XYZ file of C-alpha atoms in Angstrom:
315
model
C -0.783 28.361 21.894
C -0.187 25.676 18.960
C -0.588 22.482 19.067
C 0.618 19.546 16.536
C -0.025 15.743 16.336
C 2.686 13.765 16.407
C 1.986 10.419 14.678
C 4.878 7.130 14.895
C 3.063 4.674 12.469
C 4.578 1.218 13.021
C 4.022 -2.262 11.151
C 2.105 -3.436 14.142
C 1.158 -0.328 16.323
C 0.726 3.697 15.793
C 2.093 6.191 18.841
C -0.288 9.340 18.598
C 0.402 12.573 20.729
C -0.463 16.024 20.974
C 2.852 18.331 21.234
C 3.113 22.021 22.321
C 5.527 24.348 20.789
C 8.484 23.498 23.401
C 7.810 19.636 22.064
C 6.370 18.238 25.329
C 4.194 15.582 24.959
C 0.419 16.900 26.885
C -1.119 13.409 26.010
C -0.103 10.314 23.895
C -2.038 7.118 22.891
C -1.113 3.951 20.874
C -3.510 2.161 18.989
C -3.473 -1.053 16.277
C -2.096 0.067 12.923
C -4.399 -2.671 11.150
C -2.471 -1.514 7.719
C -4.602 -4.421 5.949
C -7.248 -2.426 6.221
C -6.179 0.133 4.030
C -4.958 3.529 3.509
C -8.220 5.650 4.104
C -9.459 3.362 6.776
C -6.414 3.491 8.562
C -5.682 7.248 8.115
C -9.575 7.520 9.069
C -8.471 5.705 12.685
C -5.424 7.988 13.337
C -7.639 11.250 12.699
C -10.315 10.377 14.877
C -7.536 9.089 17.570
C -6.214 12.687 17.247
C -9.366 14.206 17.441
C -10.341 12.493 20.671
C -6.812 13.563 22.047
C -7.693 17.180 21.257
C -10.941 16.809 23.004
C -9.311 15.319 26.443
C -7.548 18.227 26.593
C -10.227 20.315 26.003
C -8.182 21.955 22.543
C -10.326 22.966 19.375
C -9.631 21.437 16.465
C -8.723 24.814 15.085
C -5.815 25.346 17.699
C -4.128 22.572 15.788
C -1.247 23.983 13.629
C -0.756 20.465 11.784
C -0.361 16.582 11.593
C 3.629 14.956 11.273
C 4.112 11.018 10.782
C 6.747 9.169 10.623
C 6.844 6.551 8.285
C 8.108 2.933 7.457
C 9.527 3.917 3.892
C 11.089 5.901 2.087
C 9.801 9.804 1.983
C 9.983 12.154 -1.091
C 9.313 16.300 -0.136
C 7.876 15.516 3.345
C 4.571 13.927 1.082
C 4.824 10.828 -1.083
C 6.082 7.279 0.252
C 7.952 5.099 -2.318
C 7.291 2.096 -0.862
C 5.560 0.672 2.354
C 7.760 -1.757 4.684
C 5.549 -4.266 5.743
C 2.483 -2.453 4.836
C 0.039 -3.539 1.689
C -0.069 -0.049 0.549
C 0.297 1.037 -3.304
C 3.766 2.430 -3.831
C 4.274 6.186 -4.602
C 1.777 7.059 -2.537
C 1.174 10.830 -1.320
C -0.011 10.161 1.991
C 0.183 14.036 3.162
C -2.495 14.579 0.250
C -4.943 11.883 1.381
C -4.442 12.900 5.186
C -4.953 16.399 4.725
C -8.138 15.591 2.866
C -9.487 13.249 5.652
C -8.799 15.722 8.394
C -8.238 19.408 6.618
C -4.813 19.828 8.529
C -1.376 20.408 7.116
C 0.278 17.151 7.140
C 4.007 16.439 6.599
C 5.951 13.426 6.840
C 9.394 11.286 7.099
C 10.950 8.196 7.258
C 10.164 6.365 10.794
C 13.905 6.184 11.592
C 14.231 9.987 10.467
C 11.755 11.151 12.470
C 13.597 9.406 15.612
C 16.872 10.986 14.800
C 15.035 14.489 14.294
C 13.398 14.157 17.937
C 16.647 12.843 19.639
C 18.033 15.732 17.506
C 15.892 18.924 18.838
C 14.630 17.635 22.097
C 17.152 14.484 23.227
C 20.149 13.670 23.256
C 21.258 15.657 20.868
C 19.373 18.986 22.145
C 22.068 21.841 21.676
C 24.335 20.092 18.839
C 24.134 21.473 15.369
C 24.461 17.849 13.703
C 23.752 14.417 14.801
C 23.662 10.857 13.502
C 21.156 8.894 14.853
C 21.788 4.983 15.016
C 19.469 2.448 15.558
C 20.857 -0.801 16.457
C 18.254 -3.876 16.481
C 17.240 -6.559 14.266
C 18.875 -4.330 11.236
C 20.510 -0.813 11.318
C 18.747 2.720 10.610
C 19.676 5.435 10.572
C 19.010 9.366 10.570
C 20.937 12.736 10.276
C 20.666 15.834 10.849
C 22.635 18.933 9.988
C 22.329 22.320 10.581
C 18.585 21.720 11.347
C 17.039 19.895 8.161
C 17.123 16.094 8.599
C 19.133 14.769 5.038
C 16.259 12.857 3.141
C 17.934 12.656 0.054
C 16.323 12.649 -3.363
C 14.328 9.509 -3.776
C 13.680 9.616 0.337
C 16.730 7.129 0.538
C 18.836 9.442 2.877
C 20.137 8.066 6.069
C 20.191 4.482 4.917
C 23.334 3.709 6.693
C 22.791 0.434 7.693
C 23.324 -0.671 4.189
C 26.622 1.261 3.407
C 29.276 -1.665 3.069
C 32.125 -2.549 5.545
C 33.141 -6.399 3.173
C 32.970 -7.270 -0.390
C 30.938 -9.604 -1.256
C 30.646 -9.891 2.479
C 27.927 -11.560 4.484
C 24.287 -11.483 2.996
C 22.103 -8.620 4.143
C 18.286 -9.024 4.534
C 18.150 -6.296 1.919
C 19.210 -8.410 -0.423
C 22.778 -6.592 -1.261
C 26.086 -8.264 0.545
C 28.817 -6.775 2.711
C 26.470 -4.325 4.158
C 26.944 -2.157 7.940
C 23.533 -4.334 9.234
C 24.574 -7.475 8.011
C 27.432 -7.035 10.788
C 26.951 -4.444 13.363
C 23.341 -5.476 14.153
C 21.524 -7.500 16.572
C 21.015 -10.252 13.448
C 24.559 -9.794 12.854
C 25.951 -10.641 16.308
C 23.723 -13.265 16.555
C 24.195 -15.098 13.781
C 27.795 -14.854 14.147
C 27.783 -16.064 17.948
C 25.572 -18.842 16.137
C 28.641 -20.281 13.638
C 31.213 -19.857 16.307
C 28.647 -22.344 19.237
C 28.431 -24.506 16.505
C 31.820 -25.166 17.229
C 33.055 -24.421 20.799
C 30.302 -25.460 23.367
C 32.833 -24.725 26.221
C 31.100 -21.322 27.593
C 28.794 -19.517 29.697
C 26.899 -18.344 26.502
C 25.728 -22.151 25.899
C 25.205 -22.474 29.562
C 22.829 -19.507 29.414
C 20.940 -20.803 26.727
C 20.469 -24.088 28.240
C 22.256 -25.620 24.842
C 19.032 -24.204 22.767
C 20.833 -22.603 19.909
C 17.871 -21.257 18.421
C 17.077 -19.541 21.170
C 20.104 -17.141 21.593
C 19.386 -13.279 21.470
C 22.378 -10.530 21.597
C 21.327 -9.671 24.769
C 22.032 -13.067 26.361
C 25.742 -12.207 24.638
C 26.136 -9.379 26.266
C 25.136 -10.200 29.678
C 27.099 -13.615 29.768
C 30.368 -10.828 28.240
C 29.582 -8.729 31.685
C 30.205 -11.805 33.652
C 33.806 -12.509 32.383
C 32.955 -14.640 29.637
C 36.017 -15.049 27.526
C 33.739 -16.835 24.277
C 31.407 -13.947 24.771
C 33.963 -10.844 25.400
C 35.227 -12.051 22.128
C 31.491 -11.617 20.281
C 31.532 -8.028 21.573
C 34.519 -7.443 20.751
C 33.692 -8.510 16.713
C 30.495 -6.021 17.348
C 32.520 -3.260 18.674
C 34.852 -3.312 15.546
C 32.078 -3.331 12.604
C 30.440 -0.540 15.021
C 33.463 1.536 14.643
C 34.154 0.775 11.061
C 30.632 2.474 10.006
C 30.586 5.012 12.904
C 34.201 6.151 11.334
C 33.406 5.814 7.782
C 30.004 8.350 8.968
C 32.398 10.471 10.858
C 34.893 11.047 7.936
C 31.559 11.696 5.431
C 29.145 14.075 7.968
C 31.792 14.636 10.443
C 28.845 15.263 13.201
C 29.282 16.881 16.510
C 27.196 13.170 18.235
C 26.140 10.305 17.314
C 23.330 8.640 19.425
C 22.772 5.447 19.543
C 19.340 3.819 19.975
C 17.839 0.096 19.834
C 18.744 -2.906 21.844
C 22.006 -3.578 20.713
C 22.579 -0.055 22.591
C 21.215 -1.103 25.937
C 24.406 -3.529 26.346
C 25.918 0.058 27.501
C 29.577 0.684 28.227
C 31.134 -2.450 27.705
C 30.055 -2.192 24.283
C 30.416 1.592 23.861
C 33.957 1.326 25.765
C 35.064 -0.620 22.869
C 34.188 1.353 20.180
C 35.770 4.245 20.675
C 38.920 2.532 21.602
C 38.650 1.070 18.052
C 37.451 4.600 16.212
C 40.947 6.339 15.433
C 41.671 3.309 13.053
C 38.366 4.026 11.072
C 37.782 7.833 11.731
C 39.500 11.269 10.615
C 41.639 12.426 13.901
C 40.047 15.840 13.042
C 36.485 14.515 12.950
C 37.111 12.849 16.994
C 37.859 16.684 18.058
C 34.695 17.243 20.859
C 33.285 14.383 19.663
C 30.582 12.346 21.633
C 29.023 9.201 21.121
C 25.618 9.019 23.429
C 22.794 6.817 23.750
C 19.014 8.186 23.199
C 17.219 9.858 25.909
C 13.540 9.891 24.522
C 12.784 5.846 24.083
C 9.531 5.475 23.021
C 8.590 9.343 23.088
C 11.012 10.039 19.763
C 8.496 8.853 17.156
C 6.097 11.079 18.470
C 8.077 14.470 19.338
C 10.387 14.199 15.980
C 7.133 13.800 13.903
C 5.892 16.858 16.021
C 9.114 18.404 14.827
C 8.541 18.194 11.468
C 5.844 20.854 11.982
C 7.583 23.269 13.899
């Protein structure tokens, strides 16, 4: 049998597992990323990481079919990153090239949110479907999809950037720089900052009870859980969330018109009474034909997608 590395290379930490054909993981490892360091240092780390994998399972190097990353950047042709989030890497850099030299094994990668999406896609919550949207709500938005089996990259690597489509002119400022954009509303910064304005001004809650009057303090989650207990103030923050949700889930539906769309992050861990709302709201924002055997889900694989979608881009 074949084996591939899966490799989920992260600003702080890199997930590194060994993957059979049928994309379970046999054994997985995380170690520092320690980016500073450089590219050929750090690529150096990951090999020998992989290597000592290989060897606790008692595989031969030469049983390995090939290496997949995902990536925190843009990807052009499954090789060269455009630019490095949060890494002090050169830009246009072909990774694959310098990888494959360090450890003599086909190497092919994709955007870290891509990746996700393609491993929710072929062995999560989207197993079976023929196209799926990945979403991943937290401090911003990504996004992946994938049709007909080929994750959509686009040509510069840009592909799947939904979190920056936008719902408001001129709307509220996005940490990409650009206004108006799906993130600057839907996401955990989003709900936050908007629960933030609207404490400023009513104090009269359970949400400001929760947070013990500490405004600085407030996360989405503490939103959501005081919203489970009845809170009026706080139903009403969900409720804002639930509508820029649907606006960009509707305005995906009416452009990919996919059979799911999983959600993923921690803005999907406040579960139904967030997901309840949302599709109440999607027939103003979506297609009627695009809602027929339609299902909105939330991700199966946690921390295991990295790792089995950049397996996937192997197989």
């Amino acid at each position: 049998m074949a084996y591939i590395a899966g490799v989920d290379i992260g600003g702080t930490n890199t997930k590194i597992g060994i993957v059979n054909e049928e994309g379970k993981i046999l054994v997985k490892k995380s170690i520092k990323t320690l980016s500073i360091e450089g590219t050929e240092i750090t690529l150096t780390r990951i090999w020998n990481t992989i290597k000592e994998l290989l060897a606790s399972l008692e595989i031969s190097e030469e049983n390995l079919k090939g290496v997949g990353m995902g990536i925190p950047g843009p990807v052009m042709n499954k090789k060269v990153v455009g630019f490095f989030a949060n890494f002090p890497w050169e830009k246009n850099l072909n990774v694959s090239q310098i990888f494959e030299k360090i450890s003599g094994k086909i190497t092919r990668l994709d955007n870290d949110v891509n990746v996700i999406a393609l491993g929710e896609a072929k062995y999560g919550a989207g197993k079976g479907a023929s196209s799926s949207v990945t979403i991943a709500l937290g401090t911003g938005i990504g996004g992946g999809i994938y049709v007909d089996g080929n994750l959509i990259s686009g040509f510069t690597g840009a592909g799947g950037e939904i979190g920056h489509m936008k719902l408001v002119k001129d709307g509220k400022l996005c940490g990409c720089g650009q206004k108006g954009c799906f993130e600057a509303y839907a996401s955990a910064t989003g709900i936050e900052r908007e629960a933030i304005s609207r404490l400023l001004v009513d104090k009269t809650n359970l949400l400001y009870k929760k947070i013990d009057g500490n405004i600085e303090k407030l996360e989405a989650k503490d939103i959501f859980d005081a919203a489970k207990e009845g809170d009026k103030f706080s139903l009403e923050l969900v409720d804002y969330e639930a509508e820029y949700l649907a606006m960009g889930i509707g305005n995906i539906l009416n452009i990919i018109n996919p059979e799911k769309i999983i959600l993923g992050g921690g803005v999907a861990l406040a579960g139904d009474i967030l997901l309840d709302r949302v599709k109440e709201k999607l027939p103003k924002y979506a297609l009627g034909v695009t809602l027929n055997n339609f299902e909105i889900v939330l991700g199966v694989l946690g921390n295991d997608a990295g790792i089995k979608g950049a397996a996937a881009l192997m197989l």
